[in-house]
Coordinates of C-alpha atoms in Angstrom, one line a residue:
X1 CA -105.0 -53.8 133.8
X2 CA -106.0 -50.2 134.4
X3 CA -103.8 -50.0 137.4
X4 CA -100.9 -51.4 135.5
X5 CA -101.3 -48.9 132.7
X6 CA -101.6 -46.1 135.1
X7 CA -98.4 -47.1 136.9
X8 CA -96.6 -47.3 133.6
X9 CA -97.8 -43.8 132.6
X10 CA -96.7 -42.4 135.9
X11 CA -93.2 -43.9 135.5
X12 CA -93.0 -42.6 131.9
X13 CA -94.0 -39.1 132.9
X14 CA -91.4 -39.1 135.7
X15 CA -88.7 -40.3 133.3
X16 CA -89.6 -37.6 130.8
X17 CA -89.5 -35.0 133.5
X18 CA -86.1 -36.2 134.7
X19 CA -84.7 -36.2 131.2
X20 CA -86.1 -32.7 130.6
X21 CA -84.5 -31.4 133.8
X22 CA -81.2 -33.0 132.9
X23 CA -81.3 -31.5 129.5
X24 CA -82.0 -28.0 130.9
X25 CA -79.1 -28.5 133.4
X26 CA -76.7 -29.5 130.6
X27 CA -77.9 -26.6 128.5
X28 CA -77.4 -24.1 131.3
X29 CA -73.9 -25.6 131.9
X30 CA -73.1 -25.3 128.2
X31 CA -74.2 -21.7 128.2
X32 CA -72.2 -20.9 131.3
X33 CA -69.2 -22.6 129.8
X34 CA -69.5 -20.5 126.6
X35 CA -69.8 -17.3 128.6
X36 CA -66.8 -18.2 130.7
X37 CA -64.9 -19.2 127.6
X38 CA -65.7 -15.9 125.9
X39 CA -64.8 -13.9 128.9
X40 CA -61.6 -15.9 129.3
X41 CA -60.6 -15.0 125.7
X42 CA -61.4 -11.4 126.1
X43 CA -59.6 -10.7 129.3
X44 CA -56.2 -12.0 128.1
X45 CA -56.6 -9.9 124.9
X46 CA -57.1 -6.7 127.0
X47 CA -54.2 -7.6 129.3
X48 CA -52.0 -8.3 126.2
X49 CA -52.9 -4.9 124.7
X50 CA -52.0 -3.2 128.0
X51 CA -48.7 -5.0 128.3
X52 CA -47.9 -4.1 124.7
X53 CA -48.7 -0.4 125.3
X54 CA -46.5 -0.3 128.4
X55 CA -43.7 -2.2 126.7
X56 CA -43.7 0.3 123.8
X57 CA -43.6 3.2 126.2
X58 CA -40.6 1.8 128.1
X59 CA -38.9 0.8 124.8
X60 CA -39.3 4.4 123.6
X61 CA -37.5 5.7 126.7
X62 CA -34.8 3.1 126.5
X63 CA -34.1 3.8 122.8
X64 CA -33.5 7.5 123.4
X65 CA -29.8 8.1 124.0
X66 CA -27.9 11.3 125.1
X67 CA -24.6 11.0 123.4
X68 CA -21.4 13.1 124.1
X69 CA -23.4 14.7 126.9
X70 CA -21.6 17.0 129.4
X71 CA -22.3 19.5 132.1
X72 CA -20.2 22.7 132.2
X73 CA -18.2 22.9 135.3
X74 CA -18.9 25.9 137.6
X75 CA -17.4 27.4 140.8
X76 CA -19.5 28.1 143.9
X77 CA -19.9 31.8 143.1
X78 CA -21.9 31.1 139.9
X79 CA -25.5 30.0 140.3
X80 CA -26.2 28.3 137.0
X81 CA -24.7 26.1 134.3
X82 CA -25.7 24.2 131.2
X83 CA -26.0 20.6 129.9
X84 CA -25.2 19.8 126.3
X85 CA -24.9 16.8 124.0
X86 CA -26.8 15.0 121.2
X87 CA -30.2 13.4 121.9
X88 CA -30.8 10.5 119.5
X89 CA -34.2 8.8 119.0
X90 CA -33.9 5.1 117.9
X91 CA -37.7 4.6 117.7
X92 CA -40.1 4.9 114.7
X93 CA -42.1 7.7 116.3
X94 CA -41.3 11.2 117.5
X95 CA -40.3 11.4 121.2
X96 CA -40.9 14.5 123.3
X97 CA -38.9 15.5 126.4
X98 CA -41.0 17.8 128.6
X99 CA -38.6 18.4 131.4
X100 CA -35.5 17.2 133.3
X101 CA -34.0 17.0 136.7
X102 CA -30.6 16.0 138.1
X103 CA -29.2 14.6 141.3
X104 CA -27.8 18.1 142.2
X105 CA -29.2 20.4 144.8
X106 CA -30.6 22.9 142.2
X107 CA -33.6 25.1 142.7
X108 CA -34.8 25.2 139.1
X109 CA -34.4 23.4 135.8
X110 CA -35.2 25.0 132.4
X111 CA -35.0 24.2 128.7
X112 CA -33.6 27.2 126.7
X113 CA -33.5 28.0 123.0
X114 CA -32.1 30.8 120.8
X115 CA -34.5 32.6 118.5
X116 CA -33.2 35.4 116.3
X117 CA -30.1 35.7 118.4
X118 CA -32.1 35.9 121.6
X119 CA -31.9 33.3 124.4
X120 CA -35.3 32.4 125.9
X121 CA -37.2 29.7 127.6
X122 CA -38.2 27.0 125.2
X123 CA -41.9 26.2 125.6
X124 CA -43.4 22.8 124.6
X125 CA -40.3 20.8 125.4
X126 CA -37.9 19.1 123.0
X127 CA -39.2 16.9 120.2
X128 CA -36.7 14.4 118.8
X129 CA -37.8 13.2 115.4
X130 CA -38.3 9.5 114.7
X131 CA -34.9 8.0 113.9
X132 CA -33.3 11.4 114.2
X133 CA -31.4 13.6 116.6
X134 CA -31.6 16.9 118.5
X135 CA -28.4 18.8 119.3
X136 CA -27.9 20.8 122.5
X137 CA -24.9 23.1 122.3
X138 CA -23.4 26.3 123.8
X139 CA -24.9 29.3 122.1
X140 CA -27.9 27.1 121.0
X141 CA -30.6 25.1 122.6
X142 CA -29.5 23.6 125.9
X143 CA -30.6 22.4 129.3
X144 CA -30.1 24.9 132.2
X145 CA -29.4 24.0 135.8
X146 CA -30.3 27.1 137.9
X147 CA -30.3 28.4 141.5
X148 CA -27.4 26.1 142.6
X149 CA -24.8 27.4 145.0
X150 CA -22.6 24.3 145.2
X151 CA -19.6 24.0 142.9
X152 CA -19.8 21.5 140.1
X153 CA -16.3 20.2 139.5
X154 CA -14.7 18.9 136.3
X155 CA -14.2 15.2 136.3
X156 CA -17.3 14.4 138.3
X157 CA -20.5 12.9 137.0
X158 CA -24.0 14.3 137.1
X159 CA -27.1 12.0 136.8
X160 CA -29.6 13.7 134.5
X161 CA -33.2 12.4 134.4
X162 CA -35.1 13.1 131.2
X163 CA -38.9 13.2 131.5
X164 CA -40.9 12.2 128.5
X165 CA -44.5 13.3 127.6
X166 CA -45.8 9.7 128.0
X167 CA -44.9 9.7 131.6
X168 CA -41.7 7.6 131.3
X169 CA -38.2 8.8 132.2
X170 CA -34.7 7.8 131.6
X171 CA -31.5 8.4 133.6
X172 CA -28.3 9.5 131.9
X173 CA -24.8 10.0 133.4
X174 CA -23.3 13.3 132.2
X175 CA -19.6 14.1 132.6
X176 CA -18.6 17.5 134.0
X177 CA -16.2 19.4 131.8
X178 CA -14.5 22.8 131.8
X179 CA -15.4 24.8 128.6
X180 CA -15.3 28.5 127.6
X181 CA -18.1 30.7 129.0
X182 CA -21.1 31.7 126.9
X183 CA -22.7 34.8 128.4
X184 CA -26.4 35.4 128.7
X185 CA -28.1 38.7 129.7
X186 CA -30.7 38.4 132.3
X187 CA -33.3 41.1 133.0
X188 CA -34.7 42.2 136.3
X189 CA -37.4 39.5 136.3
X190 CA -34.8 36.8 135.8
X191 CA -35.7 36.0 132.2
X192 CA -33.1 35.5 129.6
X193 CA -32.7 38.5 127.4
X194 CA -29.8 37.8 125.0
X195 CA -26.5 36.1 124.3
X196 CA -23.0 37.6 123.9
X197 CA -21.7 37.1 120.4
X198 CA -25.1 37.1 118.8
X199 CA -27.5 39.9 117.9
X200 CA -27.9 41.8 121.2
X201 CA -31.4 42.0 122.6
X202 CA -32.8 45.3 123.9
X203 CA -31.4 46.1 127.3
X204 CA -34.2 46.3 130.0
X205 CA -34.4 49.7 131.8
X206 CA -33.4 48.3 135.2
X207 CA -30.4 49.3 137.3
X208 CA -29.9 45.7 138.5
X209 CA -29.7 44.2 135.0
X210 CA -26.6 41.9 134.9
X211 CA -24.8 39.2 133.1
X212 CA -24.5 35.5 134.1
X213 CA -22.1 33.0 132.7
X214 CA -22.9 29.3 132.3
X215 CA -20.5 28.7 135.1

């Protein structure tokens, strides 16, 4: 009788131990499943946010257009010319153009502005207001292609790359046209000093001060 009770007790204890271990195993699996599920939810959310941010940046670049754009034709004996047109921003936020390049063999590219009748480098780039436009024109703000010896002939096309502050860029084809010259006075250091037809800037005291046309 005692042996029989002892045997039953041993079996009962073993069964309880097995059940306890099984419960622990299931609990651990449930816990791991919850962690994996939580992690699985979080990662797609982060990926989605990153994709959304990238898509917005690309959309901003794609929704900026350069309308009626043209490059002023120039002969080989002129070393610079300008790019003009109307920049339009189709987004709901301001868009900033920090710099630009072209497919031409130019040594330098600059953004110029006119302040109180004086032509000068424009610092800070060009900000196109949300849903608005920014006009680049002869005698006003414009893009300058500089240090280029090759002729730029009317009827050809120049690829202009606009570089945005968010790291994106967009390519625009700009037609080359022949237009009347707009003179700028350049000092000895190569800086722009003034514009013909506007209030003249003070002439630097250098023998090699000279005028350059936009082509």
